[in-house]
mmCIF file of C-alpha atoms and ligand atoms in Angstrom:
data_model
loop_
_atom_site.group_PDB
_atom_site.id
_atom_site.type_symbol
_atom_site.label_atom_id
_atom_site.label_comp_id
_atom_site.label_asym_id
_atom_site.label_seq_id
_atom_site.Cartn_x
_atom_site.Cartn_y
_atom_site.Cartn_z
ATOM 1 C CA UNK A 1 61.167 -149.732 -124.527
ATOM 2 C CA UNK A 2 63.211 -147.616 -126.602
ATOM 3 C CA UNK A 3 64.779 -144.225 -124.971
ATOM 4 C CA UNK A 4 66.634 -141.349 -126.637
ATOM 5 C CA UNK A 5 70.479 -142.454 -125.264
ATOM 6 C CA UNK A 6 69.672 -145.927 -127.160
ATOM 7 C CA UNK A 7 69.666 -144.583 -130.889
ATOM 8 C CA UNK A 8 71.380 -142.191 -133.286
ATOM 9 C CA UNK A 9 70.801 -138.438 -131.757
ATOM 10 C CA UNK A 10 68.420 -136.729 -134.492
ATOM 11 C CA UNK A 11 69.068 -133.509 -135.687
ATOM 12 C CA UNK A 12 66.865 -130.598 -137.164
ATOM 13 C CA UNK A 13 69.624 -128.121 -139.192
ATOM 14 C CA UNK A 14 68.943 -124.549 -140.123
ATOM 15 C CA UNK A 15 70.684 -122.809 -143.176
ATOM 16 C CA UNK A 16 69.992 -118.939 -143.309
ATOM 17 C CA UNK A 17 72.997 -117.047 -143.768
ATOM 18 C CA UNK A 18 72.698 -115.633 -147.163
ATOM 19 C CA UNK A 19 69.881 -116.521 -149.774
ATOM 20 C CA UNK A 20 68.705 -119.736 -148.949
ATOM 21 C CA UNK A 21 66.020 -121.460 -146.762
ATOM 22 C CA UNK A 22 66.471 -124.384 -145.864
ATOM 23 C CA UNK A 23 66.112 -126.971 -143.109
ATOM 24 C CA UNK A 24 67.228 -130.705 -143.060
ATOM 25 C CA UNK A 25 66.805 -133.583 -140.203
ATOM 26 C CA UNK A 26 69.482 -136.673 -140.267
ATOM 27 C CA UNK A 27 69.499 -139.774 -137.611
ATOM 28 C CA UNK A 28 73.198 -140.171 -137.148
ATOM 29 C CA UNK A 29 74.959 -139.773 -139.928
ATOM 30 C CA UNK A 30 72.000 -140.500 -142.128
ATOM 31 C CA UNK A 31 69.968 -137.599 -143.907
ATOM 32 C CA UNK A 32 65.801 -138.392 -144.080
ATOM 33 C CA UNK A 33 64.993 -134.812 -145.249
ATOM 34 C CA UNK A 34 66.643 -131.602 -147.309
ATOM 35 C CA UNK A 35 64.569 -128.771 -148.188
ATOM 36 C CA UNK A 36 65.571 -126.060 -149.760
ATOM 37 C CA UNK A 37 63.831 -122.739 -150.129
ATOM 38 C CA UNK A 38 65.231 -120.390 -152.745
ATOM 39 C CA UNK A 39 64.392 -116.122 -152.735
ATOM 40 C CA UNK A 40 64.099 -115.915 -156.287
ATOM 41 C CA UNK A 41 63.259 -112.392 -154.910
ATOM 42 C CA UNK A 42 66.449 -111.035 -156.009
ATOM 43 C CA UNK A 43 67.443 -112.225 -159.334
ATOM 44 C CA UNK A 44 66.282 -108.534 -160.693
ATOM 45 C CA UNK A 45 68.753 -107.045 -158.313
ATOM 46 C CA UNK A 46 71.849 -108.753 -159.871
ATOM 47 C CA UNK A 47 72.343 -110.053 -156.153
ATOM 48 C CA UNK A 48 70.930 -110.351 -152.579
ATOM 49 C CA UNK A 49 69.326 -107.389 -151.235
ATOM 50 C CA UNK A 50 70.386 -108.268 -147.622
ATOM 51 C CA UNK A 51 66.780 -106.610 -146.449
ATOM 52 C CA UNK A 52 64.774 -108.617 -148.917
ATOM 53 C CA UNK A 53 66.513 -111.854 -147.768
ATOM 54 C CA UNK A 54 66.068 -111.663 -144.260
ATOM 55 C CA UNK A 55 62.262 -111.202 -144.655
ATOM 56 C CA UNK A 56 62.389 -114.089 -147.306
ATOM 57 C CA UNK A 57 63.289 -116.338 -144.375
ATOM 58 C CA UNK A 58 60.997 -114.846 -141.741
ATOM 59 C CA UNK A 59 58.414 -115.940 -144.486
ATOM 60 C CA UNK A 60 59.669 -119.413 -145.052
ATOM 61 C CA UNK A 61 61.603 -120.610 -142.461
ATOM 62 C CA UNK A 62 58.643 -122.575 -140.641
ATOM 63 C CA UNK A 63 57.050 -123.866 -143.760
ATOM 64 C CA UNK A 64 60.550 -125.016 -144.743
ATOM 65 C CA UNK A 65 60.762 -126.370 -141.022
ATOM 66 C CA UNK A 66 57.828 -128.387 -140.825
ATOM 67 C CA UNK A 67 58.340 -129.718 -144.157
ATOM 68 C CA UNK A 68 61.236 -130.578 -143.324
ATOM 69 C CA UNK A 69 60.257 -133.005 -140.059
ATOM 70 C CA UNK A 70 57.080 -134.214 -142.142
ATOM 71 C CA UNK A 71 59.350 -135.570 -145.037
ATOM 72 C CA UNK A 72 61.670 -136.816 -142.310
ATOM 73 C CA UNK A 73 58.829 -139.492 -140.828
ATOM 74 C CA UNK A 74 60.234 -138.063 -137.839
ATOM 75 C CA UNK A 75 57.799 -136.804 -134.861
ATOM 76 C CA UNK A 76 58.451 -133.252 -132.825
ATOM 77 C CA UNK A 77 59.075 -135.511 -129.304
ATOM 78 C CA UNK A 78 61.824 -137.434 -131.080
ATOM 79 C CA UNK A 79 64.017 -134.624 -132.194
ATOM 80 C CA UNK A 80 67.189 -134.320 -129.785
ATOM 81 C CA UNK A 81 68.951 -131.086 -130.579
ATOM 82 C CA UNK A 82 68.316 -128.427 -133.207
ATOM 83 C CA UNK A 83 71.445 -127.683 -135.293
ATOM 84 C CA UNK A 84 71.884 -123.904 -136.694
ATOM 85 C CA UNK A 85 74.396 -121.548 -138.748
ATOM 86 C CA UNK A 86 76.092 -118.863 -136.868
ATOM 87 C CA UNK A 87 78.172 -117.131 -138.993
ATOM 88 C CA UNK A 88 79.337 -116.487 -141.464
ATOM 89 C CA UNK A 89 76.822 -114.644 -143.308
ATOM 90 C CA UNK A 90 73.946 -112.180 -143.590
ATOM 91 C CA UNK A 91 73.629 -110.786 -139.885
ATOM 92 C CA UNK A 92 70.051 -110.298 -140.563
ATOM 93 C CA UNK A 93 69.392 -112.939 -142.107
ATOM 94 C CA UNK A 94 71.576 -115.282 -139.782
ATOM 95 C CA UNK A 95 69.321 -113.502 -136.943
ATOM 96 C CA UNK A 96 66.472 -115.217 -138.541
ATOM 97 C CA UNK A 97 68.326 -119.077 -137.883
ATOM 98 C CA UNK A 98 68.997 -118.521 -134.760
ATOM 99 C CA UNK A 99 66.323 -116.563 -133.206
ATOM 100 C CA UNK A 100 64.335 -119.591 -134.677
ATOM 101 C CA UNK A 101 66.340 -122.124 -132.991
ATOM 102 C CA UNK A 102 66.023 -120.276 -129.732
ATOM 103 C CA UNK A 103 62.247 -120.645 -129.697
ATOM 104 C CA UNK A 104 62.363 -124.371 -130.965
ATOM 105 C CA UNK A 105 65.326 -125.090 -128.334
ATOM 106 C CA UNK A 106 63.245 -123.536 -125.904
ATOM 107 C CA UNK A 107 59.434 -124.903 -126.644
ATOM 108 C CA UNK A 108 61.157 -128.563 -126.891
ATOM 109 C CA UNK A 109 63.733 -128.253 -124.202
ATOM 110 C CA UNK A 110 66.430 -129.893 -126.511
ATOM 111 C CA UNK A 111 69.669 -127.975 -126.695
ATOM 112 C CA UNK A 112 70.758 -125.986 -129.764
ATOM 113 C CA UNK A 113 73.787 -126.014 -131.637
ATOM 114 C CA UNK A 114 75.821 -123.413 -133.303
ATOM 115 C CA UNK A 115 77.548 -124.200 -136.648
ATOM 116 C CA UNK A 116 80.061 -122.595 -138.603
ATOM 117 C CA UNK A 117 78.545 -122.186 -142.340
ATOM 118 C CA UNK A 118 81.876 -123.314 -143.820
ATOM 119 C CA UNK A 119 82.601 -125.725 -141.192
ATOM 120 C CA UNK A 120 79.186 -127.539 -142.650
ATOM 121 C CA UNK A 121 79.944 -127.089 -146.422
ATOM 122 C CA UNK A 122 83.156 -129.323 -145.498
ATOM 123 C CA UNK A 123 81.511 -131.584 -143.723
ATOM 124 C CA UNK A 124 78.651 -132.674 -146.456
ATOM 125 C CA UNK A 125 81.269 -135.744 -147.161
ATOM 126 C CA UNK A 126 80.056 -137.361 -144.259
ATOM 127 C CA UNK A 127 76.319 -137.585 -145.075
ATOM 128 C CA UNK A 128 74.899 -141.317 -145.370
ATOM 129 C CA UNK A 129 71.642 -142.261 -147.555
ATOM 130 C CA UNK A 130 69.351 -144.660 -146.229
ATOM 131 C CA UNK A 131 71.446 -148.279 -147.411
ATOM 132 C CA UNK A 132 73.938 -146.120 -148.742
ATOM 133 C CA UNK A 133 77.793 -146.846 -147.584
ATOM 134 C CA UNK A 134 79.744 -144.153 -149.345
ATOM 135 C CA UNK A 135 83.526 -143.919 -148.742
ATOM 136 C CA UNK A 136 84.152 -140.443 -146.651
ATOM 137 C CA UNK A 137 87.745 -138.877 -146.830
ATOM 138 C CA UNK A 138 89.994 -140.014 -144.729
ATOM 139 C CA UNK A 139 91.864 -138.002 -142.304
ATOM 140 C CA UNK A 140 94.081 -135.384 -142.484
ATOM 141 C CA UNK A 141 92.505 -134.688 -145.951
ATOM 142 C CA UNK A 142 92.500 -131.550 -147.825
ATOM 143 C CA UNK A 143 88.954 -129.909 -148.612
ATOM 144 C CA UNK A 144 88.830 -127.560 -151.613
ATOM 145 C CA UNK A 145 86.482 -124.970 -150.208
ATOM 146 C CA UNK A 146 84.999 -122.780 -153.416
ATOM 147 C CA UNK A 147 81.558 -120.874 -152.689
ATOM 148 C CA UNK A 148 80.170 -117.254 -153.640
ATOM 149 C CA UNK A 149 81.572 -115.570 -150.223
ATOM 150 C CA UNK A 150 85.024 -118.475 -149.829
ATOM 151 C CA UNK A 151 88.028 -119.452 -151.351
ATOM 152 C CA UNK A 152 90.130 -121.528 -148.941
ATOM 153 C CA UNK A 153 92.620 -124.735 -148.758
ATOM 154 C CA UNK A 154 92.076 -126.287 -145.541
ATOM 155 C CA UNK A 155 93.864 -129.135 -143.856
ATOM 156 C CA UNK A 156 90.603 -131.541 -142.015
ATOM 157 C CA UNK A 157 92.408 -133.433 -138.883
ATOM 158 C CA UNK A 158 89.977 -134.017 -137.275
ATOM 159 C CA UNK A 159 85.730 -133.105 -137.554
ATOM 160 C CA UNK A 160 86.108 -130.179 -135.786
ATOM 161 C CA UNK A 161 89.984 -129.382 -136.294
ATOM 162 C CA UNK A 162 90.787 -127.243 -139.470
ATOM 163 C CA UNK A 163 93.304 -124.636 -140.587
ATOM 164 C CA UNK A 164 93.037 -122.803 -143.345
ATOM 165 C CA UNK A 165 96.398 -123.070 -145.030
ATOM 166 C CA UNK A 166 95.620 -120.479 -148.466
ATOM 167 C CA UNK A 167 92.668 -118.332 -148.802
ATOM 168 C CA UNK A 168 91.596 -115.902 -151.258
ATOM 169 C CA UNK A 169 93.192 -112.151 -150.283
ATOM 170 C CA UNK A 170 90.341 -110.302 -152.223
ATOM 171 C CA UNK A 171 86.954 -112.462 -154.194
ATOM 172 C CA UNK A 172 85.795 -115.573 -153.886
ATOM 173 C CA UNK A 173 86.131 -118.303 -156.489
ATOM 174 C CA UNK A 174 82.197 -117.904 -156.999
ATOM 175 C CA UNK A 175 82.409 -113.940 -156.772
ATOM 176 C CA UNK A 176 84.659 -114.485 -160.050
ATOM 177 C CA UNK A 177 82.707 -116.395 -161.947
ATOM 178 C CA UNK A 178 78.979 -114.069 -161.108
ATOM 179 C CA UNK A 179 80.777 -110.642 -161.548
ATOM 180 C CA UNK A 180 82.012 -111.818 -165.076
ATOM 181 C CA UNK A 181 78.897 -113.342 -165.764
ATOM 182 C CA UNK A 182 77.123 -110.086 -165.319
ATOM 183 C CA UNK A 183 79.678 -108.168 -167.332
ATOM 184 C CA UNK A 184 78.620 -110.521 -169.817
ATOM 185 C CA UNK A 185 74.446 -109.500 -169.166
ATOM 186 C CA UNK A 186 73.549 -112.756 -167.540
ATOM 187 C CA UNK A 187 71.075 -112.438 -164.417
ATOM 188 C CA UNK A 188 72.735 -113.147 -160.648
ATOM 189 C CA UNK A 189 73.621 -116.141 -160.061
ATOM 190 C CA UNK A 190 75.903 -115.809 -162.834
ATOM 191 C CA UNK A 191 77.891 -119.490 -162.039
ATOM 192 C CA UNK A 192 75.312 -121.729 -163.102
ATOM 193 C CA UNK A 193 75.103 -119.802 -166.446
ATOM 194 C CA UNK A 194 78.745 -119.587 -167.168
ATOM 195 C CA UNK A 195 78.735 -123.639 -166.509
ATOM 196 C CA UNK A 196 76.166 -124.310 -169.166
ATOM 197 C CA UNK A 197 77.653 -121.695 -171.707
ATOM 198 C CA UNK A 198 80.664 -123.369 -171.419
ATOM 199 C CA UNK A 199 79.875 -126.936 -171.860
ATOM 200 C CA UNK A 200 79.435 -125.765 -175.521
ATOM 201 C CA UNK A 201 82.830 -123.676 -176.343
ATOM 202 C CA UNK A 202 86.205 -123.716 -176.597
ATOM 203 C CA UNK A 203 88.060 -122.999 -173.481
ATOM 204 C CA UNK A 204 91.228 -122.379 -175.084
ATOM 205 C CA UNK A 205 89.926 -119.097 -177.707
ATOM 206 C CA UNK A 206 90.502 -116.605 -174.637
ATOM 207 C CA UNK A 207 93.344 -115.987 -172.564
ATOM 208 C CA UNK A 208 92.998 -113.811 -169.785
ATOM 209 C CA UNK A 209 95.966 -112.586 -166.759
ATOM 210 C CA UNK A 210 95.829 -115.011 -163.879
ATOM 211 C CA UNK A 211 97.313 -113.289 -160.838
ATOM 212 C CA UNK A 212 100.966 -113.706 -159.681
ATOM 213 C CA UNK A 213 100.659 -115.265 -155.671
ATOM 214 C CA UNK A 214 103.004 -116.158 -153.272
ATOM 215 C CA UNK A 215 102.280 -119.185 -151.459
ATOM 216 C CA UNK A 216 98.600 -121.089 -151.393
ATOM 217 C CA UNK A 217 96.538 -118.250 -151.124
ATOM 218 C CA UNK A 218 94.380 -116.865 -154.177
ATOM 219 C CA UNK A 219 93.002 -113.676 -156.113
ATOM 220 C CA UNK A 220 90.550 -113.102 -158.138
ATOM 221 C CA UNK A 221 89.922 -109.494 -158.356
ATOM 222 C CA UNK A 222 92.582 -109.120 -161.150
ATOM 223 C CA UNK A 223 90.816 -111.544 -163.521
ATOM 224 C CA UNK A 224 87.434 -109.582 -162.979
ATOM 225 C CA UNK A 225 89.143 -106.407 -164.023
ATOM 226 C CA UNK A 226 91.151 -107.679 -167.098
ATOM 227 C CA UNK A 227 87.983 -109.660 -168.385
ATOM 228 C CA UNK A 228 86.458 -106.864 -167.849
ATOM 229 C CA UNK A 229 88.695 -104.409 -170.192
ATOM 230 C CA UNK A 230 88.545 -107.311 -172.226
ATOM 231 C CA UNK A 231 85.464 -106.933 -173.462
ATOM 232 C CA UNK A 232 85.106 -103.501 -173.346
ATOM 233 C CA UNK A 233 88.390 -103.506 -176.055
ATOM 234 C CA UNK A 234 86.192 -105.933 -178.234
ATOM 235 C CA UNK A 235 83.109 -104.601 -177.549
ATOM 236 C CA UNK A 236 84.396 -101.534 -178.881
ATOM 237 C CA UNK A 237 85.475 -102.956 -182.555
ATOM 238 C CA UNK A 238 82.119 -105.483 -182.328
ATOM 239 C CA UNK A 239 79.117 -104.800 -180.529
ATOM 240 C CA UNK A 240 77.937 -108.061 -181.167
ATOM 241 C CA UNK A 241 81.381 -109.300 -179.937
ATOM 242 C CA UNK A 242 79.335 -111.026 -176.036
ATOM 243 C CA UNK A 243 76.452 -112.731 -178.311
ATOM 244 C CA UNK A 244 78.782 -113.175 -181.092
ATOM 245 C CA UNK A 245 80.743 -115.670 -178.773
ATOM 246 C CA UNK A 246 79.433 -116.269 -175.535
ATOM 247 C CA UNK A 247 79.929 -119.949 -174.963
ATOM 248 C CA UNK A 248 83.655 -119.437 -176.029
ATOM 249 C CA UNK A 249 83.874 -116.450 -173.102
ATOM 250 C CA UNK A 250 82.614 -118.679 -170.688
ATOM 251 C CA UNK A 251 84.935 -121.393 -171.442
ATOM 252 C CA UNK A 252 87.794 -119.585 -171.661
ATOM 253 C CA UNK A 253 86.312 -117.512 -168.232
ATOM 254 C CA UNK A 254 85.968 -121.083 -166.694
ATOM 255 C CA UNK A 255 88.902 -122.533 -167.856
ATOM 256 C CA UNK A 256 91.107 -119.811 -165.795
ATOM 257 C CA UNK A 257 89.311 -119.773 -162.737
ATOM 258 C CA UNK A 258 89.389 -123.655 -163.065
ATOM 259 C CA UNK A 259 93.518 -124.021 -163.654
ATOM 260 C CA UNK A 260 94.150 -121.122 -161.058
ATOM 261 C CA UNK A 261 91.715 -122.839 -158.260
ATOM 262 C CA UNK A 262 93.946 -126.634 -159.353
ATOM 263 C CA UNK A 263 97.295 -124.910 -159.489
ATOM 264 C CA UNK A 264 97.246 -124.261 -155.004
ATOM 265 C CA UNK A 265 95.913 -127.174 -154.623
ATOM 266 C CA UNK A 266 98.924 -128.869 -156.631
ATOM 267 C CA UNK A 267 101.291 -126.610 -154.527
ATOM 268 C CA UNK A 268 99.310 -128.243 -151.150
ATOM 269 C CA UNK A 269 99.865 -131.236 -151.814
ATOM 270 C CA UNK A 270 102.972 -131.228 -152.167
ATOM 271 C CA UNK A 271 103.463 -129.023 -149.535
ATOM 272 C CA UNK A 272 101.792 -131.437 -147.122
ATOM 273 C CA UNK A 273 101.961 -134.646 -148.860
ATOM 274 C CA UNK A 274 98.270 -135.150 -147.904
ATOM 275 C CA UNK A 275 96.637 -137.097 -150.775
ATOM 276 C CA UNK A 276 93.071 -137.209 -149.557
ATOM 277 C CA UNK A 277 90.775 -134.216 -151.523
ATOM 278 C CA UNK A 278 87.748 -133.177 -150.657
ATOM 279 C CA UNK A 279 85.489 -130.495 -152.903
ATOM 280 C CA UNK A 280 83.622 -128.492 -150.923
ATOM 281 C CA UNK A 281 81.022 -125.189 -151.890
ATOM 282 C CA UNK A 282 78.790 -123.899 -154.047
ATOM 283 C CA UNK A 283 81.645 -123.776 -156.953
ATOM 284 C CA UNK A 284 82.259 -127.841 -156.185
ATOM 285 C CA UNK A 285 78.440 -127.968 -158.506
ATOM 286 C CA UNK A 286 80.636 -127.154 -161.818
ATOM 287 C CA UNK A 287 80.899 -129.571 -163.834
ATOM 288 C CA UNK A 288 84.483 -128.186 -165.805
ATOM 289 C CA UNK A 289 86.121 -128.211 -162.076
ATOM 290 C CA UNK A 290 84.509 -131.239 -161.006
ATOM 291 C CA UNK A 291 86.023 -133.023 -164.716
ATOM 292 C CA UNK A 292 89.304 -131.608 -164.060
ATOM 293 C CA UNK A 293 89.826 -132.652 -161.028
ATOM 294 C CA UNK A 294 88.848 -135.638 -161.527
ATOM 295 C CA UNK A 295 91.029 -135.918 -164.163
ATOM 296 C CA UNK A 296 93.640 -134.482 -162.385
ATOM 297 C CA UNK A 297 93.404 -136.786 -159.019
ATOM 298 C CA UNK A 298 94.233 -140.333 -161.455
ATOM 299 C CA UNK A 299 96.724 -138.504 -162.818
ATOM 300 C CA UNK A 300 98.188 -137.832 -159.371
ATOM 301 C CA UNK A 301 97.383 -140.584 -157.591
ATOM 302 C CA UNK A 302 94.495 -138.950 -154.845
ATOM 303 C CA UNK A 303 91.683 -139.859 -153.446
ATOM 304 C CA UNK A 304 89.016 -137.773 -154.175
ATOM 305 C CA UNK A 305 85.930 -136.870 -152.809
ATOM 306 C CA UNK A 306 83.087 -135.043 -154.673
ATOM 307 C CA UNK A 307 80.010 -133.944 -153.442
ATOM 308 C CA UNK A 308 76.702 -135.135 -154.650
ATOM 309 C CA UNK A 309 74.887 -131.883 -156.290
ATOM 310 C CA UNK A 310 72.339 -131.435 -153.761
ATOM 311 C CA UNK A 311 74.812 -130.844 -151.063
ATOM 312 C CA UNK A 312 77.074 -128.155 -153.049
ATOM 313 C CA UNK A 313 75.396 -124.979 -152.510
ATOM 314 C CA UNK A 314 73.760 -124.194 -149.577
ATOM 315 C CA UNK A 315 71.652 -126.604 -147.898
ATOM 316 C CA UNK A 316 70.885 -127.478 -143.996
ATOM 317 C CA UNK A 317 72.048 -131.042 -144.471
ATOM 318 C CA UNK A 318 75.465 -130.197 -143.762
ATOM 319 C CA UNK A 319 74.058 -128.247 -140.357
ATOM 320 C CA UNK A 320 72.540 -131.112 -139.418
ATOM 321 C CA UNK A 321 75.800 -132.962 -139.895
ATOM 322 C CA UNK A 322 77.901 -131.078 -138.415
ATOM 323 C CA UNK A 323 75.002 -130.680 -135.403
ATOM 324 C CA UNK A 324 75.595 -134.231 -135.269
ATOM 325 C CA UNK A 325 79.657 -134.559 -134.583
ATOM 326 C CA UNK A 326 79.214 -131.249 -132.645
ATOM 327 C CA UNK A 327 76.449 -132.983 -129.832
ATOM 328 C CA UNK A 328 78.500 -136.133 -129.475
ATOM 329 C CA UNK A 329 81.219 -133.614 -128.600
ATOM 330 C CA UNK A 330 78.345 -132.177 -125.708
ATOM 331 C CA UNK A 331 79.217 -128.740 -127.889
ATOM 332 C CA UNK A 332 76.329 -127.150 -127.243
ATOM 333 C CA UNK A 333 75.432 -123.675 -127.383
ATOM 334 C CA UNK A 334 74.199 -120.969 -124.558
ATOM 335 C CA UNK A 335 71.087 -119.059 -124.657
ATOM 336 C CA UNK A 336 72.940 -115.747 -125.290
ATOM 337 C CA UNK A 337 74.268 -117.113 -128.291
ATOM 338 C CA UNK A 338 74.365 -114.372 -131.069
ATOM 339 C CA UNK A 339 75.366 -114.803 -135.130
ATOM 340 C CA UNK A 340 78.447 -113.204 -136.086
ATOM 341 C CA UNK A 341 78.433 -111.976 -140.029
ATOM 342 C CA UNK A 342 82.017 -112.172 -139.647
ATOM 343 C CA UNK A 343 83.972 -115.051 -138.742
ATOM 344 C CA UNK A 344 86.673 -117.856 -140.023
ATOM 345 C CA UNK A 345 87.323 -120.858 -137.978
HETATM 346 O O1 KG4 B 1 78.311 -122.492 -151.257
HETATM 347 P P1 KG4 B 1 77.556 -121.115 -152.090
HETATM 348 O O2 KG4 B 1 75.677 -121.877 -152.297
HETATM 349 O O3 KG4 B 1 76.677 -120.242 -151.331
HETATM 350 C C1 KG4 B 1 78.297 -119.690 -150.390
HETATM 351 O O4 KG4 B 1 78.327 -119.774 -149.304
HETATM 352 O O5 KG4 B 1 78.473 -118.267 -150.966
HETATM 353 O O6 KG4 B 1 78.022 -120.470 -153.381
HETATM 354 C C2 KG4 B 1 77.131 -119.735 -154.201
HETATM 355 C C3 KG4 B 1 78.505 -119.629 -155.442
HETATM 356 C C4 KG4 B 1 77.755 -118.825 -156.363
HETATM 357 O O7 KG4 B 1 78.300 -117.698 -157.023
HETATM 358 C C5 KG4 B 1 77.351 -119.754 -157.577
HETATM 359 O O8 KG4 B 1 77.748 -118.570 -158.636
HETATM 360 C C6 KG4 B 1 78.326 -120.482 -157.686
HETATM 361 O O9 KG4 B 1 78.610 -120.557 -156.523
HETATM 362 N N1 KG4 B 1 78.034 -121.583 -158.014
HETATM 363 C C7 KG4 B 1 78.325 -122.032 -159.150
HETATM 364 C C8 KG4 B 1 77.887 -123.309 -160.078
HETATM 365 N N2 KG4 B 1 76.822 -123.568 -159.235
HETATM 366 C C9 KG4 B 1 77.153 -122.463 -158.312
HETATM 367 N N3 KG4 B 1 79.558 -121.701 -159.933
HETATM 368 C C10 KG4 B 1 80.132 -122.028 -161.406
HETATM 369 N N4 KG4 B 1 79.182 -123.163 -161.900
HETATM 370 C C11 KG4 B 1 78.734 -123.825 -160.974
HETATM 371 N N5 KG4 B 1 77.786 -124.885 -161.762
HETATM 372 ZN ZN1 ZN B 2 77.934 -121.428 -148.567
#
């Protein structure tokens, strides 16, 4: 009879750090299910309302986990460990996932594994689907991690050995997309909408200030201010300016953000000599960024890894795969584990 030890471990992953309640199951590196419940409740507020997010997680978590286990086609008794995001994120949201993981771990008598959300975004490149033989980045690689909360260049030496060599000193790239979109009157989250409008616009039409920051760090707060003042001045002469120039504004803004992101990435490649490049995080869904990075990689002879769309924004598949690598190393959490809202690596 097959025992748990003879086969790849089955890991249930839980993600609840912000406004998506997600659960996924992997067997080894193979993704068996990946379920996400988005929280529409925040849209009318123009941003995530933490109190509402935790309540929605409470409502969603059991049905989402139930669905993930059923879609995976595994029995509840087949699950070897439960991995959960313990930070960074909104504390109330993280508490829902952590408490669920504790209850599940005690009820099933299996270990729980705490996962850093940022590590997890980076490790999506190691997920495989049944029958798929996708190349994964070779160590060491550089990860450009661009999300709504973080913008970092990370040297990844091993699955759990990572070093941040550049990061934003203020806003994240996703925040720049979202805040500028809000100024244009677009609903939250604005990033995907800017992407869609930009596809029809002229990226060279308008110029916005780019930050001058030493080294590999980023800054995006100046861009938001320069965008705001630019629009304020134009709207004074023409109240329909945004309406009449929506696509060109989106395309020019997107190009500026991409230029800022890639100029530091090029510098990081020069500094480290690493030409293995992996993109990660919510903003890696941006079609302009994906396309520009593809061209740059061909021109610069880099090996580029771009995540599937379903792995770009927050998901639990990335938590489950990170849990798998921690499980292999015996890195399990004690039952006194608590979520941490602000954490790095
Ligand atoms: O990684 P993620 O789901 O959540 C965080 O951990 O922050 O990233 C969400 C961010 C939001 O700022 C959203 O606007 C941005 O990713 N985003 C995009 C696109 N899709 C999501 N930004 C630009 N273009 C997109 N297609
Ligand atoms: Zn994220």
